[in-house]
Short mmCIF file of C-alpha atoms in Angstrom, two decimals:
data_model
loop_
_atom_site.label_atom_id
_atom_site.label_comp_id
_atom_site.label_asym_id
_atom_site.label_seq_id
_atom_site.Cartn_x
_atom_site.Cartn_y
_atom_site.Cartn_z
CA MET M 1 57.70 55.74 139.52
CA LEU M 2 56.84 53.12 142.09
CA THR M 3 53.13 51.93 142.82
CA LEU M 4 51.17 52.03 145.99
CA PHE M 5 48.09 50.18 146.63
CA HIS M 6 46.19 51.96 149.31
CA HIS M 7 43.20 53.53 150.89
CA PRO M 8 43.17 57.19 151.63
CA LEU M 9 41.44 56.36 155.16
CA LEU M 10 43.79 53.84 156.14
CA ALA M 11 46.44 55.12 158.78
CA SER M 12 49.19 52.64 157.56
CA CYS M 13 48.74 53.89 153.79
CA ARG M 14 48.99 57.36 154.64
CA PHE M 15 52.01 56.80 156.58
CA VAL M 16 53.64 55.40 153.60
CA ARG M 17 52.50 58.39 151.40
CA LEU M 18 54.12 60.82 153.82
CA SER M 19 57.31 58.84 154.26
CA PHE M 20 57.87 59.02 150.39
CA GLY M 21 56.62 62.53 150.40
CA GLU M 22 59.44 63.40 152.99
CA PHE M 23 62.09 62.28 150.47
CA GLY M 24 60.20 64.19 147.54
CA GLU M 25 59.44 60.83 145.73
CA GLU M 26 56.28 60.67 144.12
CA LEU M 27 54.25 57.53 143.86
CA ALA M 28 51.57 56.29 141.44
CA LEU M 29 48.70 55.39 143.64
CA ILE M 30 45.87 52.88 143.30
CA GLU M 31 43.01 52.88 145.67
CA GLU M 32 42.24 49.47 146.64
CA LYS M 33 38.94 48.49 148.79
CA PRO M 34 40.11 45.72 150.85
CA TRP M 35 37.04 44.53 151.61
CA MET M 36 36.35 43.50 147.96
CA ARG M 37 39.18 40.79 148.20
CA ARG M 38 40.17 41.36 144.48
CA LYS M 39 41.94 38.25 143.27
CA GLU M 40 44.65 40.35 141.44
CA PHE M 41 45.54 41.88 144.77
CA LEU M 42 45.52 38.80 146.76
CA ALA M 43 47.94 37.53 144.13
CA LEU M 44 50.35 40.37 145.39
CA ASN M 45 49.42 40.03 148.98
CA PRO M 46 47.72 36.88 150.36
CA ALA M 47 46.89 38.54 153.55
CA GLY M 48 44.70 40.97 151.62
CA SER M 49 45.71 43.85 153.62
CA LEU M 50 47.12 47.33 152.56
CA PRO M 51 49.44 48.96 151.95
CA VAL M 52 51.25 46.97 149.37
CA LEU M 53 54.32 48.74 147.40
CA LEU M 54 55.15 47.73 144.22
CA ALA M 55 58.96 48.36 144.57
CA GLU M 56 61.64 48.04 141.78
CA GLY M 57 60.92 45.11 139.32
CA ASP M 58 57.56 45.26 140.88
CA THR M 59 58.02 43.29 143.83
CA PRO M 60 55.59 43.59 146.42
CA ILE M 61 56.69 45.02 149.68
CA VAL M 62 53.73 44.19 152.35
CA GLY M 63 52.87 46.43 155.19
CA ALA M 64 53.61 49.69 156.64
CA SER M 65 56.55 49.12 158.70
CA VAL M 66 57.91 46.83 156.41
CA ILE M 67 57.90 49.33 153.76
CA ALA M 68 59.47 51.74 155.94
CA GLU M 69 62.47 49.69 156.71
CA TYR M 70 62.82 49.03 153.03
CA ILE M 71 62.83 52.94 152.48
CA ASP M 72 65.18 53.44 155.06
CA GLU M 73 67.66 50.77 153.66
CA THR M 74 67.34 51.77 149.91
CA ARG M 75 67.14 55.61 150.45
CA GLY M 76 66.99 56.68 154.10
CA ALA M 77 70.22 55.72 154.80
CA LEU M 78 71.62 57.77 152.45
CA LYS M 79 69.81 60.75 153.35
CA ARG M 80 71.95 62.01 156.47
CA ASP M 81 69.91 64.77 158.35
CA LYS M 82 66.75 63.90 156.43
CA ARG M 83 66.80 60.67 157.38
CA LEU M 84 63.44 59.30 159.39
CA PHE M 85 65.28 57.14 161.59
CA ALA M 86 67.78 57.42 164.24
CA GLU M 87 71.63 56.01 164.02
CA ASP M 88 71.51 54.64 167.38
CA PRO M 89 69.90 51.25 168.14
CA PHE M 90 67.96 52.45 171.15
CA LEU M 91 66.70 55.26 169.42
CA ARG M 92 65.87 53.36 166.56
CA ALA M 93 63.89 50.82 168.88
CA GLU M 94 62.20 54.10 170.29
CA VAL M 95 60.96 55.04 166.69
CA ARG M 96 59.67 51.66 165.89
CA ARG M 97 58.01 51.27 169.17
CA LEU M 98 56.07 54.38 168.53
CA VAL M 99 55.37 53.45 164.99
CA GLU M 100 54.05 50.03 166.37
CA TRP M 101 52.08 52.10 168.97
CA TYR M 102 50.09 54.53 166.11
CA LEU M 103 49.64 51.72 163.54
CA GLY M 104 49.13 48.86 165.52
CA LYS M 105 47.85 49.69 169.15
CA THR M 106 45.93 52.99 168.17
CA ASP M 107 44.60 51.12 164.91
CA SER M 108 43.30 48.18 166.84
CA GLU M 109 41.80 50.14 169.61
CA VAL M 110 40.55 53.07 168.01
CA THR M 111 41.16 53.87 164.21
CA ARG M 112 40.05 50.93 162.57
CA HIS M 113 36.95 50.38 164.17
CA LEU M 114 35.69 54.09 163.71
CA VAL M 115 36.77 53.87 159.83
CA ARG M 116 34.86 50.76 159.59
CA GLU M 117 31.65 51.88 160.95
CA ARG M 118 31.63 55.36 159.67
CA ALA M 119 33.23 55.09 156.35
CA PHE M 120 33.37 51.62 155.08
CA LYS M 121 30.39 50.00 156.08
CA PRO M 122 28.05 52.25 154.13
CA MET M 123 30.02 51.13 150.96
CA MET M 124 29.98 47.61 151.90
CA SER M 125 27.34 45.15 150.57
CA SER M 126 25.73 43.00 153.41
CA MET M 127 27.91 39.83 152.01
CA GLN M 128 30.98 41.83 152.64
CA GLY M 129 29.77 42.95 156.39
CA GLY M 130 28.26 46.31 155.64
CA GLY M 131 25.12 47.85 156.94
CA SER M 132 24.34 50.09 159.92
CA PRO M 133 27.02 51.50 161.81
CA ASP M 134 27.31 49.43 165.42
CA SER M 135 26.63 52.30 167.61
CA ALA M 136 28.53 50.11 170.92
CA ALA M 137 31.55 49.77 168.44
CA ILE M 138 31.87 53.53 167.97
CA ARG M 139 31.31 54.34 171.40
CA VAL M 140 33.89 52.03 172.69
CA ALA M 141 36.35 53.23 170.01
CA ARG M 142 35.72 56.82 171.14
CA GLY M 143 36.37 55.81 174.90
CA ASN M 144 39.63 54.40 173.64
CA LEU M 145 40.65 57.34 171.95
CA LYS M 146 41.24 59.59 174.87
CA PRO M 147 44.26 57.95 176.47
CA HIS M 148 45.91 57.91 173.04
CA LEU M 149 45.48 61.70 172.67
CA LYS M 150 46.68 62.05 176.16
CA TYR M 151 49.82 60.10 175.68
CA THR M 152 50.61 62.35 172.39
CA ASN M 153 49.96 65.30 174.26
CA TRP M 154 52.58 64.30 176.96
CA LEU M 155 55.05 63.09 174.09
CA ALA M 156 54.48 66.37 172.30
CA GLY M 157 54.92 68.24 175.52
CA THR M 158 58.21 66.33 176.63
CA ARG M 159 59.97 66.03 173.16
CA HIS M 160 60.51 68.42 170.32
CA TRP M 161 59.25 65.57 168.02
CA LEU M 162 57.64 62.59 169.18
CA ALA M 163 60.39 60.01 169.52
CA GLY M 164 63.19 62.79 170.10
CA SER M 165 64.93 65.68 168.97
CA LYS M 166 64.59 64.97 165.06
CA LEU M 167 61.37 64.39 162.99
CA SER M 168 61.34 60.37 162.30
CA TYR M 169 58.91 57.84 161.22
CA ALA M 170 57.15 58.04 164.85
CA ASP M 171 55.84 61.39 163.83
CA LEU M 172 54.71 60.22 160.32
CA ALA M 173 52.98 57.26 162.14
CA ALA M 174 51.01 59.49 164.72
CA ALA M 175 50.29 62.09 161.92
CA ALA M 176 48.91 59.38 159.95
CA ALA M 177 46.52 57.94 162.57
CA LEU M 178 45.57 61.47 164.09
CA SER M 179 44.66 62.83 160.32
CA VAL M 180 42.48 60.04 159.80
CA LEU M 181 40.59 60.51 163.03
CA ASP M 182 40.46 64.24 162.33
CA TYR M 183 39.15 63.57 158.93
CA LEU M 184 36.19 62.21 160.87
CA GLY M 185 35.97 64.92 163.41
CA GLU M 186 36.88 62.77 166.49
CA ILE M 187 39.46 65.01 167.79
CA GLU M 188 38.85 67.76 170.37
CA TRP M 189 41.99 69.38 169.70
CA ARG M 190 41.55 72.09 172.34
CA ASP M 191 41.76 69.72 174.97
CA TYR M 192 45.37 68.48 173.84
CA PRO M 193 46.99 71.74 173.24
CA GLU M 194 50.80 70.17 172.98
CA ALA M 195 49.28 67.68 170.59
CA ARG M 196 47.70 70.08 168.73
CA GLU M 197 50.96 72.46 168.54
CA TRP M 198 52.94 69.52 167.29
CA TYR M 199 50.15 68.60 164.68
CA VAL M 200 50.47 71.99 163.31
CA ARG M 201 53.60 71.97 162.49
CA ILE M 202 53.66 68.45 160.84
CA LYS M 203 50.51 69.36 158.98
CA SER M 204 52.12 72.44 157.43
CA ARG M 205 55.05 70.15 155.71
CA PRO M 206 54.84 69.89 152.01
CA SER M 207 54.57 65.85 152.60
CA PHE M 208 51.17 66.46 154.15
CA ARG M 209 49.56 68.37 151.29
CA PRO M 210 48.30 65.48 149.21
CA LEU M 211 46.57 64.08 152.31
CA LEU M 212 44.70 67.42 153.05
CA SER M 213 42.95 67.02 149.42
CA ASP M 214 41.75 63.36 150.21
CA ARG M 215 38.13 62.96 149.89
CA THR M 216 36.51 59.60 150.40
CA ALA M 217 32.88 58.89 148.66
CA GLY M 218 30.00 59.92 150.72
CA LEU M 219 31.88 61.21 153.72
CA SER M 220 33.10 65.05 153.91
CA PRO M 221 36.00 65.85 156.23
CA VAL M 222 35.10 68.05 159.41
CA SER M 223 35.27 71.56 158.10
CA HIS M 224 38.70 72.45 159.65
CA TYR M 225 40.36 69.13 158.20
CA ALA M 226 42.68 70.87 155.66
CA ASP M 227 43.24 74.48 157.41
CA LEU M 228 46.89 75.05 158.29
CA ASP M 229 45.81 77.15 161.40
CA PHE M 230 42.73 75.44 162.85
CA MET S 1 72.77 38.72 181.17
CA LEU S 2 69.59 40.61 179.68
CA THR S 3 66.26 40.38 181.25
CA LEU S 4 62.92 39.62 179.47
CA PHE S 5 59.49 40.17 180.63
CA HIS S 6 57.51 37.41 179.05
CA HIS S 7 54.70 34.82 179.26
CA PRO S 8 55.38 31.35 178.14
CA LEU S 9 51.87 31.11 176.21
CA LEU S 10 52.59 34.39 173.83
CA ALA S 11 53.91 33.54 170.61
CA SER S 12 55.53 37.08 170.54
CA CYS S 13 57.54 36.13 173.72
CA ARG S 14 58.62 32.75 172.57
CA PHE S 15 59.82 34.27 169.26
CA VAL S 16 62.24 36.48 171.23
CA ARG S 17 63.52 33.71 173.36
CA LEU S 18 64.00 31.53 170.10
CA SER S 19 65.98 34.43 168.60
CA PHE S 20 68.54 35.00 171.36
CA GLY S 21 68.55 31.14 171.84
CA GLU S 22 69.92 30.81 168.20
CA PHE S 23 72.86 33.09 169.22
CA GLY S 24 73.39 31.11 172.28
CA GLU S 25 72.55 33.97 174.49
CA GLU S 26 70.91 33.21 177.86
CA LEU S 27 68.15 35.57 179.22
CA ALA S 28 67.18 36.26 182.52
CA LEU S 29 63.15 35.55 182.31
CA ILE S 30 60.54 37.11 184.37
CA GLU S 31 57.01 35.89 183.85
CA GLU S 32 54.60 38.77 183.64
CA LYS S 33 50.69 38.48 183.51
CA PRO S 34 49.69 41.22 181.40
CA TRP S 35 46.07 41.31 182.54
CA MET S 36 47.29 42.43 186.06
CA ARG S 37 48.52 45.49 184.60
CA ARG S 38 51.20 45.90 187.31
CA LYS S 39 52.30 49.52 187.83
CA GLU S 40 55.97 48.77 187.48
CA PHE S 41 55.58 46.90 184.35
CA LEU S 42 53.52 49.76 183.01
CA ALA S 43 56.53 52.41 183.75
CA LEU S 44 58.58 50.28 181.54
CA ASN S 45 56.02 49.87 178.81
CA PRO S 46 52.96 52.03 178.93
CA ALA S 47 51.26 49.90 176.26
CA GLY S 48 51.13 46.98 179.11
CA SER S 49 52.01 44.41 176.30
CA LEU S 50 54.62 41.70 176.09
CA PRO S 51 57.40 41.19 175.50
CA VAL S 52 59.69 43.78 176.90
CA LEU S 53 63.46 43.30 176.77
CA LEU S 54 65.60 45.09 179.46
CA ALA S 55 68.67 45.61 177.29
CA GLU S 56 72.04 47.03 177.91
CA GLY S 57 71.80 49.61 180.62
CA ASP S 58 68.30 48.59 181.51
CA THR S 59 66.89 50.39 178.66
CA PRO S 60 63.51 48.68 177.69
CA ILE S 61 62.97 47.81 174.23
CA VAL S 62 59.24 46.80 173.44
CA GLY S 63 57.51 44.56 171.19
CA ALA S 64 58.81 41.25 169.28
CA SER S 65 59.70 42.77 165.89
CA VAL S 66 61.47 45.72 167.69
CA ILE S 67 63.47 43.44 169.82
CA ALA S 68 64.28 41.40 166.73
CA GLU S 69 65.73 44.45 164.77
CA TYR S 70 67.47 45.35 167.87
CA ILE S 71 69.17 41.78 168.11
CA ASP S 72 70.25 41.84 164.42
CA GLU S 73 71.65 45.52 164.73
CA THR S 74 73.49 44.59 167.85
CA ARG S 75 74.43 41.12 167.14
CA GLY S 76 72.83 39.40 163.89
CA ALA S 77 74.93 41.68 161.60
CA LEU S 78 78.05 40.08 162.86
CA LYS S 79 76.95 36.82 162.84
CA ARG S 80 77.45 36.31 158.95
CA ASP S 81 75.87 32.64 158.13
CA LYS S 82 74.06 32.38 161.41
CA ARG S 83 72.39 35.78 160.91
CA LEU S 84 68.58 35.26 161.19
CA PHE S 85 68.02 37.98 158.46
CA ALA S 86 69.04 38.28 154.89
CA GLU S 87 71.48 40.70 153.49
CA ASP S 88 69.09 41.82 150.54
CA PRO S 89 66.45 44.48 151.21
CA PHE S 90 63.95 42.47 149.24
CA LEU S 91 64.67 39.40 151.21
CA ARG S 92 64.77 41.15 154.33
CA ALA S 93 61.00 42.61 153.36
CA GLU S 94 60.03 39.05 152.87
CA VAL S 95 61.14 37.81 156.34
CA ARG S 96 59.52 40.80 158.05
CA ARG S 97 56.29 40.38 156.10
CA LEU S 98 56.27 36.80 157.59
CA VAL S 99 57.28 37.78 161.17
CA GLU S 100 54.32 40.05 160.81
CA TRP S 101 52.13 37.50 159.44
CA TYR S 102 52.72 35.02 162.34
CA LEU S 103 52.89 37.40 165.23
CA GLY S 104 50.33 40.00 163.70
CA LYS S 105 47.82 38.26 161.51
CA THR S 106 47.77 34.65 163.02
CA ASP S 107 47.74 36.11 166.47
CA SER S 108 44.85 38.43 165.98
CA GLU S 109 42.78 35.85 164.21
CA VAL S 110 43.66 32.61 165.93
CA THR S 111 46.33 32.41 168.72
CA ARG S 112 45.52 35.29 171.06
CA HIS S 113 41.92 34.02 171.27
CA LEU S 114 42.50 30.54 171.96
CA VAL S 115 45.27 31.38 174.57
CA ARG S 116 42.92 33.86 176.39
CA GLU S 117 39.72 31.71 176.04
CA ARG S 118 41.50 28.35 177.09
CA ALA S 119 44.71 29.51 179.11
CA PHE S 120 44.15 32.99 180.58
CA LYS S 121 40.50 33.31 181.44
CA PRO S 122 40.54 30.65 184.27
CA MET S 123 43.64 32.66 185.82
CA MET S 124 41.78 35.81 185.57
CA SER S 125 39.21 37.42 188.31
CA SER S 126 36.06 38.41 186.84
CA MET S 127 37.11 42.40 186.94
CA GLN S 128 40.23 41.47 185.06
CA GLY S 129 37.64 39.74 182.29
CA GLY S 130 37.89 36.15 183.70
CA GLY S 131 35.20 33.65 183.66
CA SER S 132 34.01 30.72 181.32
CA PRO S 133 35.48 30.34 178.24
CA ASP S 134 33.41 31.93 175.12
CA SER S 135 32.68 28.83 172.90
CA ALA S 136 31.85 31.05 169.92
CA ALA S 137 35.20 32.95 170.05
CA ILE S 138 36.80 29.37 170.10
CA ARG S 139 34.93 28.16 167.35
CA VAL S 140 35.90 31.21 165.14
CA ALA S 141 39.49 31.05 166.02
CA ARG S 142 39.45 27.32 165.21
CA GLY S 143 37.99 28.41 161.93
CA ASN S 144 40.44 30.71 161.36
CA LEU S 145 43.34 28.66 161.94
CA LYS S 146 43.23 26.40 158.79
CA PRO S 147 44.11 28.93 156.13
CA HIS S 148 46.97 29.79 158.48
CA LEU S 149 48.10 26.07 158.55
CA LYS S 150 47.71 25.69 154.82
CA TYR S 151 49.72 28.91 154.15
CA THR S 152 52.55 27.55 156.13
CA ASN S 153 52.44 24.03 154.40
CA TRP S 154 52.57 25.77 151.18
CA LEU S 155 55.67 27.75 152.37
CA ALA S 156 57.20 24.75 153.56
CA GLY S 157 56.58 22.79 150.50
CA THR S 158 58.12 25.28 148.36
CA ARG S 159 60.87 26.58 150.23
CA HIS S 160 63.50 24.82 152.57
CA TRP S 161 63.06 27.45 155.00
CA LEU S 162 59.80 29.47 155.19
CA ALA S 163 61.19 32.60 153.99
CA GLY S 164 63.74 31.21 151.39
CA SER S 165 67.07 28.78 151.61
CA LYS S 166 68.15 30.15 155.13
CA LEU S 167 66.70 29.85 158.52
CA SER S 168 65.42 33.34 159.81
CA TYR S 169 63.21 35.28 162.03
CA ALA S 170 60.21 34.03 159.58
CA ASP S 171 60.98 30.44 161.09
CA LEU S 172 61.19 31.49 164.33
CA ALA S 173 58.15 33.67 164.46
CA ALA S 174 56.05 30.67 162.68
CA ALA S 175 57.69 28.16 165.12
CA ALA S 176 56.68 30.39 168.05
CA ALA S 177 53.08 30.83 166.94
CA LEU S 178 52.60 27.20 166.20
CA SER S 179 54.25 25.82 169.19
CA VAL S 180 51.53 27.76 171.46
CA LEU S 181 48.92 26.18 169.23
CA ASP S 182 50.38 22.79 169.68
CA TYR S 183 50.79 23.17 173.46
CA LEU S 184 46.87 23.71 173.35
CA GLY S 185 46.52 20.53 171.28
CA GLU S 186 44.79 22.66 168.30
CA ILE S 187 46.97 21.59 165.38
CA GLU S 188 46.15 18.18 163.32
CA TRP S 189 49.47 17.60 162.18
CA ARG S 190 48.75 14.98 159.80
CA ASP S 191 46.75 17.20 157.78
CA TYR S 192 49.67 19.43 156.97
CA PRO S 193 52.77 16.90 156.13
CA GLU S 194 55.18 19.25 154.78
CA ALA S 195 54.45 22.05 157.68
CA ARG S 196 55.01 18.96 159.89
CA GLU S 197 58.25 18.05 158.26
CA TRP S 198 59.53 21.77 158.76
CA TYR S 199 58.58 21.85 162.36
CA VAL S 200 59.99 18.70 163.35
CA ARG S 201 63.27 20.16 162.00
CA ILE S 202 63.09 23.46 163.93
CA LYS S 203 61.64 21.76 167.13
CA SER S 204 65.02 19.76 167.24
CA ARG S 205 67.14 22.76 167.42
CA PRO S 206 68.82 23.68 170.75
CA SER S 207 67.34 26.95 170.66
CA PHE S 208 63.58 25.13 171.04
CA ARG S 209 64.47 22.97 174.04
CA PRO S 210 63.54 25.65 176.77
CA LEU S 211 60.25 26.05 175.04
CA LEU S 212 59.31 22.50 175.48
CA SER S 213 59.78 22.24 179.13
CA ASP S 214 57.38 25.30 179.53
CA ARG S 215 54.32 24.50 181.43
CA THR S 216 51.48 26.98 182.62
CA ALA S 217 49.29 26.64 186.00
CA GLY S 218 46.51 24.34 185.43
CA LEU S 219 46.67 23.58 181.86
CA SER S 220 49.06 20.64 180.55
CA PRO S 221 50.10 20.64 177.20
CA VAL S 222 49.03 17.83 174.49
CA SER S 223 50.91 14.54 174.91
CA HIS S 224 53.20 14.78 171.89
CA TYR S 225 54.11 18.47 172.65
CA ALA S 226 57.64 17.64 173.85
CA ASP S 227 58.31 14.74 171.58
CA LEU S 228 60.65 15.48 168.81
CA ASP S 229 59.32 12.56 166.65
CA PHE S 230 55.75 13.10 166.79
#
């Protein structure tokens, strides 16, 4: 069994868990608090970021999209219909664009700020940057969230899955990001009916189940978080 | 000939130009000022970010690492020794980790801040976020730069090229980022002799020549910028 260093409230880590989950492969999970900057963890990844996969031979593979490419090269390419990537280079580029959208753009404009202010800061010492939430940062992130939900609603309304006709890494990246925001109660699903219909579908998949039982210290999820029909 | 929407002072755009340059393929370049948020450009890439490649059939391919994977799938895989990627999945992961390091981490901690404050703000209206440079942001970015140069120096001292024995996308990503910082005169090369030796080698390659004649409005490069022996 491979090992994943992760945190349950980071979208990029949820994305990797969903990807292995879709292939029915279990992971040994080690929860890492990245703000602790543990020496042993920095030796695996000098960037200090999550996720890090210890692959075959305990070789560290660093970063969500790097791990996704690795999974595809070593497993996905053999999965035919269940592959989480397209065969065509243009469709592959579209999948990668959307992975980068949700784990890069959505993260840097919305997700990471809400997670830091609302979930991480209360656990961090003042030396580590902890303290009271910055309400201005929360307000900006909440404002930024709307176009991301609108865009997801548009994608879900025009395509069966977000990158096209097949489930792909794009759906897992979007679901990973939105599930973190949903845990925090930040999403008004009724305003985004097409996105909601897509999210119900993906949330019902067996790969999603472990994420629905995630709990983080001192912060309970919104009441509908684990409901498959919300 | 394919078309690239780019800006000469963005590392991610320089990376794509170097990648095509290594394969001897010319690009039609269109300079885009991303802060203008041109409607026609947003139609190609709703994220509004650079680079965007118009590939065969004018299909937009968005983002540096997405374009790099596309180039490898459609060209690189046939190039044998000149391929900018490794064959082995673990080595491929190492190349991708370093591309992400220089175009993601270095960019968000250092490069984009120095470029915005020193080069873009004077060209932007106040509505677009222009104005005087923020000296605190410049100070923080300059402080952040040192560990990135130290890390590059360490990589260059322990490996022939940054990801291993062969030239790869990792070198092009690092050279793209450092060449922008060098244009701005931000690098004290004498403090990083191994990085300097590696940079002299990559700067001498024909693919690098077009970058050395880049000039941006109102901001000349540091005097040694285009010297191959500096």
